[in-house]
């Protein structure tokens, strides 16, 4: 990437002898840091206001018409002046600068517009030099950001976490997309990121599954399609189990009725009948089977482990389509009995937990009514979902010594995670609790595909891919030029699903709308992909080499459309910084759509092919920079930018 020396060289050309460099800023990585430092320096000198107050008062603007940076003057904390007058006064005393135009006073705001020529010379070469790293800042994840040799902070992102033999539902889809995004964001900020999948793979239902496999399972099907097959088996056996439960209930009622009528013989016969079901039925066999698993019996565990391993293998392939690779396939089954026992001991010792009718619970109402009472051990001594999460958190802390751990889980589980964190704290482990964060999200409404309600991630992706293929066929002339339409449709389909998911704030619900998400119009995945592909096509047609672009005369980019594009490109490092703060994919997407819109309205004004050679080269450099920034943003989101479509 660009070095401070490069920046110094550029600034010298515009008459600035030193690189403005406030403490803890990164002028070589972020052009806005140069401007903030520069404006602060000049304004502090001219007004006598402390630089430490001015710097943080500099804000982004909503739109380019309001400047590149602004100061709401009340933030300068100078008393006894009307904001509008004060803004005007500051505008007056701000000295001439090679980097910014004389500021404009607008109501209570002081607006700063960057001069085009130095901005362009700073930004475009930085992008073309930094390429895929432009906008990211690996220092942020350092324990001491000002000391490059300090060690990187460690983050666990736990996300997706589906349940074996159960459908992959909307909650898992969103967790996968948002979790993948968050992992990328923190990596871009220099953290050491561990991607973890915490499978739902433990509990009596896995005894049910094993019993079901005995009855309905097929080796061949299992190997071919483990996720789908196990689900089918589970549905079949669950149905039998439910029928048995109904039967027992009916027989019991009949027996009671018989007894009341004085028909003891009949009652006895009925009793025998339902006891037999209770003793040999699916439920009891499953309970026994799971008991063997819980006791660590090798044969029982062996079968279950095969289910788990085959499912994981299949998941891996699907996640790869979303550009996700896990470092750790953990799961509820992996939580050690010792960890849960150790936690139980501490909870008992510290009187965090109490016995209640043979079970153990934690009364969290003393911290907050909303937290309620949480069961941590069942009467029969077995663990629960919550118990396993408590054990898992401490195990992970022991193993990884994480600085932060993010759980990406639907907002339906807000209470569960709040209980988990509060219990950790009550156990005297605020050190762990404070490092944990629940990233939640709203629901997906109506997630059904044309083949019915979607059950597996693969089905969803295949269906959207097919729909996308259909949309592409709608434009026959274009369609014929696409090299591998099936693969392209697949990639576009995945983008469609992901962008629809990440467009709004995480907490909002949204409706799964196949027609809307696959459209080329509106702010959709295909639209974003189109913007990228078009830039690729421009650069192919222009045919300049990277060396050509590096020597382009950027002063030729003088049209308002070109300047505005440069101004937008310049903000990407700040948009990324803000994304680290908001942890919202929409922060990136909103920016990318703005860019895409600005690009599409600039093509008519800034033609590359057919313009005079030097002009053409400068514009090609601008578009190459835009493509790079678009690519960088799409990659953070987890998308695979296409070059042709
Ligand atoms: N498997 C769970 C479910 O499908 C989600 C797990 C969330 N993570 C956790 N640590 N509890 O509901």
XYZ file of C-alpha atoms and ligand atoms in Angstrom:
657
model
C 0.000 0.000 0.000
C 0.945 3.670 -0.178
C 3.567 4.832 2.302
C 3.815 8.067 4.233
C 6.650 8.990 1.863
C 4.311 8.704 -1.134
C 1.817 10.942 0.618
C 4.548 13.422 1.565
C 5.730 13.519 -2.038
C 2.212 14.248 -3.319
C 1.524 16.905 -0.716
C 4.790 18.646 -1.533
C 3.608 19.137 -5.109
C 0.700 21.100 -3.682
C 2.889 23.192 -1.412
C 2.588 21.339 1.885
C 5.924 20.537 3.534
C 4.801 18.067 6.142
C 2.165 15.382 6.295
C -0.560 16.444 8.717
C -0.539 13.645 11.213
C -2.566 13.825 14.422
C -1.778 11.149 17.021
C -3.257 7.701 16.405
C -4.182 8.416 12.801
C -3.084 6.658 9.638
C -2.442 9.156 6.832
C -0.892 6.512 4.593
C -3.994 4.333 4.816
C -6.766 6.868 4.997
C -6.810 10.145 3.054
C -9.471 11.511 5.391
C -6.967 11.309 8.234
C -4.778 13.779 6.334
C -7.682 16.188 5.955
C -8.870 15.930 9.538
C -5.366 16.590 10.821
C -4.844 19.437 8.393
C -8.126 21.199 9.144
C -7.601 20.762 12.874
C -4.118 22.245 12.657
C -5.264 25.322 10.743
C -8.390 25.933 12.763
C -6.624 25.490 16.105
C -3.976 27.989 15.128
C -6.448 30.539 13.796
C -9.080 30.281 16.534
C -7.087 29.279 19.590
C -9.448 26.374 20.209
C -7.760 23.222 21.487
C -6.915 20.761 18.717
C -8.131 17.955 20.973
C -11.607 19.462 20.819
C -11.589 20.257 17.114
C -10.436 16.871 15.848
C -13.316 14.785 17.205
C -15.815 17.516 16.223
C -15.084 16.892 12.539
C -17.912 14.843 11.113
C -18.954 13.156 7.925
C -21.654 14.801 5.879
C -24.880 13.247 4.664
C -24.330 14.172 1.032
C -21.544 15.633 -1.034
C -23.443 18.930 -1.396
C -22.865 19.465 2.304
C -19.109 19.177 1.977
C -16.622 16.388 2.621
C -16.314 17.101 6.319
C -18.162 19.464 8.590
C -18.130 20.765 12.134
C -21.337 21.448 14.029
C -19.898 24.421 15.881
C -21.627 23.777 19.228
C -19.315 20.751 19.429
C -16.416 23.197 19.820
C -17.786 24.094 23.245
C -17.192 27.852 23.016
C -19.769 29.590 25.173
C -21.752 32.762 24.612
C -22.004 32.759 20.836
C -24.927 32.088 18.564
C -24.004 29.012 16.526
C -24.750 30.591 13.145
C -22.682 33.690 13.977
C -19.886 31.594 15.346
C -19.814 29.423 12.231
C -19.586 32.546 10.075
C -16.827 33.932 12.271
C -14.765 30.741 11.997
C -15.268 30.637 8.229
C -13.839 34.166 8.106
C -10.738 33.459 10.104
C -9.881 30.096 8.478
C -6.687 30.648 6.486
C -6.022 29.852 2.849
C -5.219 26.143 2.390
C -3.774 24.096 -0.458
C -6.021 21.151 0.456
C -9.445 22.595 1.210
C -11.513 25.426 -0.206
C -12.371 28.301 2.142
C -15.027 26.784 4.432
C -18.709 27.601 4.084
C -20.856 28.558 7.060
C -24.305 27.009 6.831
C -26.531 27.457 9.867
C -24.631 25.945 12.748
C -22.288 24.054 10.449
C -18.872 24.840 9.134
C -18.556 22.914 5.872
C -15.284 21.884 4.291
C -14.937 20.979 0.629
C -11.708 19.289 -0.449
C -9.855 20.758 -3.398
C -10.145 18.370 -6.308
C -6.595 18.168 -7.647
C -4.759 17.200 -4.441
C -7.573 14.853 -3.441
C -7.407 13.002 -6.740
C -3.620 12.782 -6.551
C -3.788 11.399 -3.035
C -6.642 8.971 -3.462
C -6.380 7.259 -6.829
C -2.705 6.250 -6.558
C -3.369 5.011 -3.025
C -6.139 2.759 -4.268
C -4.219 1.467 -7.255
C -1.218 0.754 -5.087
C -3.025 -0.811 -2.119
C -5.406 -2.804 -4.311
C -7.357 -5.325 -2.239
C -6.092 -3.874 1.026
C -7.320 -0.333 0.350
C -9.636 0.836 3.078
C -8.639 -1.763 5.627
C -6.504 -1.056 8.634
C -4.622 -3.945 10.218
C -3.467 -1.777 13.115
C -6.887 -1.531 14.699
C -6.744 -5.103 15.952
C -3.416 -4.641 17.685
C -3.404 -4.627 21.456
C -1.578 -1.294 21.095
C -2.502 0.239 17.716
C 0.436 2.655 17.857
C 2.929 -0.172 18.282
C 3.089 -2.307 15.123
C 4.899 -5.123 16.916
C 2.289 -5.551 19.633
C 0.207 -8.698 19.265
C -3.121 -9.028 17.513
C -6.318 -9.332 19.451
C -8.199 -12.567 19.130
C -11.856 -12.811 18.183
C -14.148 -15.796 18.033
C -17.167 -15.384 15.793
C -19.636 -18.168 16.397
C -22.155 -18.286 13.576
C -24.532 -20.397 11.466
C -24.739 -23.235 14.031
C -27.467 -25.370 12.440
C -28.887 -28.508 14.014
C -28.069 -31.885 12.510
C -31.110 -33.697 11.070
C -33.227 -30.559 11.320
C -33.974 -27.986 8.644
C -31.554 -25.154 8.041
C -33.983 -22.343 8.699
C -33.993 -18.611 8.109
C -32.314 -17.976 11.450
C -29.363 -20.074 10.374
C -29.268 -18.404 6.975
C -29.033 -14.949 8.500
C -26.519 -16.045 11.096
C -24.355 -17.484 8.331
C -24.457 -14.352 6.196
C -24.034 -11.840 9.011
C -21.445 -13.928 10.836
C -19.375 -14.352 7.692
C -19.509 -10.605 7.172
C -18.460 -9.805 10.750
C -15.530 -12.194 10.568
C -14.346 -10.414 7.399
C -14.758 -6.993 8.983
C -12.646 -7.845 12.004
C -10.047 -9.479 9.800
C -9.894 -6.262 7.777
C -9.296 -4.472 11.059
C -6.342 -6.726 11.799
C -7.887 -9.023 14.388
C -6.957 -12.662 14.610
C -10.346 -14.184 13.783
C -11.547 -17.691 14.566
C -14.672 -18.743 12.694
C -16.620 -21.221 14.741
C -19.674 -23.299 13.953
C -21.464 -24.576 17.045
C -23.587 -27.415 15.771
C -26.784 -28.537 17.420
C -25.739 -32.148 17.655
C -26.570 -33.323 21.138
C -29.611 -34.297 23.130
C -32.208 -37.053 23.126
C -33.231 -36.245 19.569
C -29.954 -37.822 18.416
C -31.062 -40.996 20.149
C -34.316 -40.692 18.186
C -32.321 -40.254 15.005
C -30.229 -43.353 15.652
C -33.332 -45.443 16.328
C -34.844 -44.049 13.165
C -31.769 -44.844 11.125
C -31.959 -48.414 12.303
C -35.461 -48.588 10.918
C -35.436 -46.384 7.813
C -31.823 -45.521 7.140
C -29.931 -46.319 3.981
C -26.155 -46.372 3.872
C -26.200 -45.344 0.272
C -28.499 -42.384 0.831
C -26.529 -41.333 3.891
C -23.311 -41.077 1.958
C -24.968 -39.431 -1.027
C -26.999 -36.840 0.781
C -26.425 -36.966 4.537
C -28.230 -33.778 5.488
C -31.368 -34.515 3.498
C -31.438 -38.188 4.348
C -31.014 -37.700 8.086
C -33.760 -35.151 7.998
C -36.094 -37.589 6.215
C -35.285 -40.315 8.712
C -35.887 -37.918 11.567
C -39.262 -36.854 10.194
C -40.375 -40.470 9.737
C -39.338 -41.632 13.169
C -40.713 -38.544 14.872
C -44.060 -39.264 13.281
C -44.076 -42.765 14.720
C -43.026 -41.465 18.077
C -45.874 -38.945 18.045
C -48.361 -41.632 17.009
C -47.186 -43.795 19.857
C -47.628 -40.969 22.300
C -51.191 -40.431 21.043
C -51.881 -44.153 21.321
C -50.621 -44.270 24.921
C -52.775 -41.323 25.804
C -55.895 -42.881 24.236
C -55.268 -46.267 25.863
C -54.827 -44.613 29.255
C -58.169 -42.855 28.869
C -59.848 -46.085 27.850
C -58.310 -47.874 30.820
C -59.583 -45.248 33.234
C -63.052 -45.472 31.676
C -63.001 -49.264 31.935
C -61.972 -49.064 35.589
C -64.822 -46.669 36.320
C -67.242 -49.107 34.751
C -65.858 -51.830 37.008
C -64.291 -53.698 34.101
C -61.021 -54.584 35.875
C -60.040 -57.220 33.390
C -60.476 -54.857 30.453
C -58.559 -52.125 32.276
C -55.681 -54.465 32.974
C -55.494 -55.513 29.364
C -55.382 -51.890 28.240
C -52.740 -51.064 30.822
C -50.552 -53.891 29.551
C -50.944 -52.612 26.039
C -49.754 -49.100 26.761
C -47.017 -50.180 29.120
C -45.621 -52.268 26.314
C -45.503 -49.206 24.078
C -43.899 -47.197 26.845
C -41.287 -49.890 27.290
C -40.420 -50.710 23.683
C -41.575 -47.616 21.840
C -39.359 -45.186 19.951
C -39.224 -42.776 22.835
C -37.849 -45.261 25.311
C -35.426 -46.793 22.836
C -34.192 -43.315 21.983
C -33.769 -42.437 25.641
C -31.739 -45.598 26.193
C -29.710 -44.953 23.093
C -28.908 -41.410 24.092
C -27.975 -42.640 27.554
C -25.417 -44.912 25.945
C -24.090 -41.953 23.991
C -23.943 -39.796 27.086
C -22.111 -42.568 28.929
C -19.562 -42.519 26.174
C -20.266 -45.972 24.817
C -18.151 -46.319 21.740
C -20.570 -48.145 19.462
C -23.415 -45.745 20.153
C -21.122 -42.785 19.663
C -19.651 -44.248 16.515
C -22.886 -44.140 14.562
C -23.716 -40.689 15.743
C -20.205 -39.490 14.893
C -20.638 -40.732 11.353
C -23.859 -38.733 11.022
C -22.023 -35.712 12.323
C -18.910 -36.107 10.172
C -20.843 -36.711 6.969
C -23.066 -33.725 7.669
C -20.069 -31.490 8.320
C -18.455 -32.553 5.078
C -21.594 -31.546 3.222
C -21.940 -28.274 5.095
C -18.363 -27.382 4.222
C -19.118 -27.535 0.518
C -22.183 -25.356 0.901
C -20.439 -22.778 3.066
C -17.666 -22.599 0.480
C -20.230 -21.263 -2.005
C -20.683 -18.347 0.383
C -16.907 -17.892 0.736
C -16.960 -19.149 4.290
C -14.445 -21.500 5.845
C -14.607 -22.481 9.474
C -11.633 -22.880 11.746
C -13.574 -24.892 14.272
C -16.582 -27.172 13.884
C -17.563 -27.349 17.480
C -21.006 -28.258 18.748
C -23.087 -28.979 21.772
C -21.774 -32.553 21.816
C -18.215 -31.318 22.187
C -18.772 -29.600 25.508
C -16.994 -31.664 28.131
C -18.842 -33.035 31.106
C -15.988 -31.760 33.318
C -16.479 -28.176 32.170
C -20.159 -28.308 32.980
C -19.471 -29.929 36.335
C -16.823 -27.363 37.204
C -19.278 -24.600 36.338
C -21.997 -26.311 38.399
C -19.650 -26.433 41.398
C -18.849 -22.729 41.176
C -22.515 -21.867 40.757
C -23.379 -23.894 43.844
C -20.476 -22.539 45.919
C -21.262 -18.950 45.081
C -24.932 -19.617 45.682
C -25.680 -18.567 42.138
C -27.723 -21.713 41.669
C -30.221 -23.429 43.914
C -31.956 -26.791 44.028
C -35.600 -26.859 43.269
C -37.622 -30.058 43.256
C -34.616 -32.125 42.329
C -33.570 -29.840 39.503
C -31.048 -26.982 39.645
C -31.893 -23.469 38.584
C -30.448 -19.982 38.657
C -32.735 -17.236 39.846
C -31.757 -14.255 37.722
C -34.710 -12.114 38.769
C -32.507 -10.579 41.441
C -30.516 -8.922 38.654
C -33.445 -8.160 36.437
C -37.041 -9.342 36.318
C -36.788 -9.938 32.601
C -34.036 -12.519 33.004
C -36.325 -14.868 34.909
C -35.254 -18.188 36.333
C -33.050 -20.425 34.242
C -32.886 -24.191 34.553
C -29.297 -25.500 34.451
C -29.807 -29.128 35.395
C -32.812 -31.341 34.813
C -34.246 -33.644 37.465
C -32.596 -36.624 35.814
C -29.243 -34.871 36.096
C -28.828 -34.128 32.395
C -27.594 -30.861 30.963
C -29.567 -28.351 28.921
C -28.864 -26.067 25.983
C -27.957 -23.312 28.464
C -25.729 -25.577 30.573
C -23.774 -26.548 27.497
C -23.341 -22.904 26.507
C -21.954 -22.099 29.966
C -19.453 -24.952 29.748
C -18.566 -24.065 26.157
C -17.819 -20.415 26.955
C -15.263 -21.305 29.624
C -13.716 -24.011 27.487
C -13.282 -21.580 24.648
C -11.745 -19.018 26.948
C -9.270 -21.608 28.224
C -8.430 -22.764 24.743
C -8.251 -19.483 22.852
C -7.890 -16.697 25.427
C -10.109 -14.610 23.192
C -10.289 -10.848 23.607
C -13.796 -10.903 22.237
C -16.413 -13.476 21.344
C -19.430 -12.745 19.176
C -22.496 -15.004 19.107
C -24.473 -14.424 15.921
C -27.899 -15.709 16.875
C -31.498 -14.679 16.051
C -33.207 -12.227 18.369
C -35.563 -15.029 19.432
C -32.684 -16.118 21.621
C -32.062 -12.713 23.234
C -33.135 -14.058 26.606
C -30.983 -17.166 26.335
C -27.826 -15.173 25.680
C -28.631 -12.525 28.261
C -29.012 -15.343 30.805
C -25.743 -16.893 29.705
C -23.769 -13.673 30.076
C -25.381 -12.815 33.408
C -24.633 -16.257 34.811
C -20.970 -15.915 33.814
C -20.870 -12.609 35.629
C -22.615 -13.998 38.713
C -20.060 -16.791 38.780
C -17.415 -14.119 39.250
C -16.283 -14.282 35.646
C -16.950 -10.765 34.501
C -13.668 -11.109 32.624
C -15.388 -13.589 30.307
C -18.841 -11.995 30.297
C -17.451 -8.594 29.301
C -15.760 -10.092 26.270
C -18.948 -11.703 24.999
C -21.380 -10.017 22.658
C -24.652 -11.186 21.192
C -25.179 -9.943 17.645
C -28.858 -10.499 16.971
C -31.099 -10.061 13.960
C -34.743 -10.110 12.937
C -36.742 -12.734 11.107
C -37.147 -13.627 7.470
C -40.793 -13.738 6.545
C -42.202 -16.142 4.002
C -39.015 -17.950 3.164
C -40.443 -20.393 0.741
C -39.088 -21.326 -2.617
C -40.995 -22.615 -5.611
C -40.578 -26.148 -4.389
C -42.275 -25.398 -1.103
C -40.896 -24.211 2.173
C -37.131 -24.232 2.016
C -35.424 -26.694 4.288
C -31.771 -26.708 3.403
C -29.325 -24.043 2.441
C -28.504 -25.902 -0.747
C -32.152 -25.882 -1.805
C -32.414 -22.163 -1.253
C -29.279 -21.430 -3.236
C -30.226 -23.781 -6.062
C -33.684 -22.306 -6.351
C -32.474 -18.728 -6.454
C -29.786 -19.714 -8.956
C -32.432 -21.213 -11.230
C -34.599 -18.148 -10.951
C -31.594 -15.982 -11.779
C -30.892 -18.113 -14.821
C -34.444 -17.454 -15.968
C -34.034 -13.704 -15.472
C -30.799 -13.771 -17.475
C -32.455 -15.653 -20.322
C -34.891 -12.756 -20.549
C -32.183 -10.827 -22.386
C -31.192 -13.290 -25.095
C -28.558 -11.146 -26.800
C -26.652 -10.615 -23.599
C -27.222 -14.129 -22.388
C -25.448 -15.535 -25.405
C -22.274 -13.662 -24.513
C -21.984 -15.125 -21.039
C -19.400 -17.880 -20.995
C -20.727 -20.161 -18.275
C -24.323 -19.030 -17.679
C -25.127 -21.705 -15.101
C -22.169 -20.802 -12.934
C -22.794 -17.074 -13.365
C -26.473 -17.515 -12.500
C -25.461 -19.428 -9.414
C -23.088 -16.691 -8.248
C -25.642 -13.974 -8.983
C -28.313 -15.936 -7.145
C -26.144 -16.195 -4.061
C -25.437 -12.464 -4.249
C -29.168 -11.851 -4.549
C -29.925 -13.749 -1.345
C -27.050 -12.202 0.567
C -27.683 -8.614 -0.465
C -31.368 -8.857 0.347
C -30.398 -10.134 3.767
C -27.834 -7.422 4.467
C -29.652 -4.433 3.014
C -31.555 -3.360 6.080
C -30.476 -3.071 9.667
C -29.886 -6.477 11.173
C -32.679 -6.176 13.687
C -35.349 -5.571 11.031
C -37.441 -8.402 9.691
C -37.645 -8.708 5.935
C -39.656 -10.668 3.427
C -37.911 -13.270 1.326
C -38.898 -12.055 -2.108
C -37.437 -14.062 -4.925
C -38.652 -11.754 -7.713
C -37.368 -8.616 -6.084
C -33.974 -9.933 -5.027
C -33.155 -11.327 -8.482
C -34.072 -8.140 -10.329
C -31.404 -6.038 -12.033
C -33.239 -2.924 -10.979
C -33.269 -1.435 -7.520
C -30.654 -2.016 -4.879
C -30.118 -5.723 -5.393
C -27.236 -8.172 -5.536
C -27.463 -8.518 -9.321
C -27.404 -4.725 -9.673
C -24.200 -4.524 -7.642
C -22.670 -7.356 -9.644
C -23.639 -5.574 -12.838
C -21.870 -2.417 -11.643
C -18.724 -4.445 -11.064
C -18.921 -6.357 -14.334
C -19.415 -3.137 -16.268
C -16.253 -1.648 -14.769
C -14.389 -4.813 -15.708
C -15.659 -4.538 -19.235
C -14.552 -0.890 -19.484
C -11.077 -1.804 -18.389
C -10.885 -4.748 -20.804
C -11.921 -2.539 -23.687
C -9.570 0.298 -22.720
C -6.643 -2.118 -22.507
C -4.298 -0.034 -20.358
C -1.699 -1.790 -18.236
C -1.309 -1.078 -14.518
C 1.888 0.785 -15.397
C -0.067 2.976 -17.846
C -2.614 3.786 -15.178
C 0.103 4.603 -12.636
C 1.429 7.328 -14.918
C -1.959 8.776 -15.890
C -2.251 12.560 -15.724
C -4.935 12.808 -13.047
C -5.253 16.558 -13.449
C -7.345 15.718 -16.500
C -10.142 14.501 -14.236
C -11.821 17.845 -13.926
C -15.484 17.138 -14.664
C -17.916 17.318 -11.733
C -18.844 13.650 -12.208
C -15.210 12.603 -11.973
C -14.569 14.759 -8.939
C -17.611 13.472 -7.116
C -16.575 9.904 -7.799
C -13.143 10.607 -6.363
C -14.731 12.212 -3.303
C -16.799 9.096 -2.772
C -13.879 6.748 -3.259
C -11.949 8.754 -0.688
C -14.488 7.928 1.996
C -14.188 4.137 1.770
C -11.577 3.812 4.558
C -13.834 5.849 6.830
C -16.872 3.817 5.801
C -14.959 0.719 6.754
C -13.971 2.262 10.110
C -17.585 3.082 10.736
C -18.566 -0.467 9.835
C -16.298 -1.786 12.573
C -18.304 0.432 14.915
C -21.826 -0.272 13.677
C -21.208 -3.987 12.980
C -23.934 -3.538 10.358
C -23.580 -4.848 6.805
C -25.894 -2.079 5.651
C -23.131 0.440 6.404
C -21.096 -1.117 3.591
C -24.024 -1.799 1.288
C -25.458 1.705 1.485
C -22.063 3.010 0.468
C -21.653 0.551 -2.389
C -25.081 1.376 -3.796
C -24.295 5.081 -3.643
C -21.107 4.357 -5.557
C -22.930 2.202 -8.079
C -25.475 4.961 -8.692
C -22.787 7.610 -9.086
C -20.985 5.341 -11.528
C -23.981 4.642 -13.678
C -24.760 8.337 -14.047
C -21.156 9.132 -14.932
C -20.602 6.814 -17.900
C -22.200 9.180 -20.407
C -20.092 12.074 -19.168
C -16.806 10.252 -18.785
C -16.258 8.018 -21.754
C -13.060 6.049 -21.895
C -13.120 4.513 -25.344
C -13.202 7.208 -27.976
C -11.713 9.967 -25.831
C -8.326 11.530 -26.407
C -5.567 9.128 -25.254
C -4.446 10.945 -22.090
C -8.001 11.726 -21.023
C -8.942 8.157 -21.712
C -6.064 6.935 -19.549
C -6.999 9.211 -16.629
C -10.609 8.046 -16.765
C -9.505 4.435 -16.957
C -7.492 5.025 -13.776
C -10.591 6.459 -12.122
C -12.737 3.488 -13.140
C -10.052 1.001 -12.163
C -10.006 2.619 -8.727
C -13.771 2.467 -8.484
C -13.726 -1.192 -9.461
C -11.167 -1.901 -6.768
C -13.203 -0.202 -4.065
C -16.374 -1.948 -5.202
C -14.523 -5.251 -5.133
C -13.131 -4.591 -1.662
C -16.564 -3.758 -0.320
C -18.211 -6.756 -1.953
C -15.566 -9.064 -0.539
C -16.117 -7.803 3.004
C -19.762 -8.695 2.541
C -18.749 -12.176 1.422
C -19.814 -11.756 -2.223
C -17.898 -13.081 -5.222
C -17.681 -10.205 -7.717
C -18.164 -11.392 -11.301
C -16.166 -10.041 -14.228
C -18.713 -10.763 -16.917
C -22.427 -11.347 -16.862
N -28.230 -24.513 17.233
C -28.931 -23.404 17.783
C -30.279 -23.238 17.082
O -30.435 -23.689 15.982
C -28.201 -22.108 17.655
C -26.922 -22.053 18.467
C -26.561 -20.648 18.829
N -25.349 -20.565 19.551
C -25.233 -20.787 20.874
N -24.040 -20.738 21.396
N -26.259 -21.020 21.626
O -31.185 -22.644 17.630
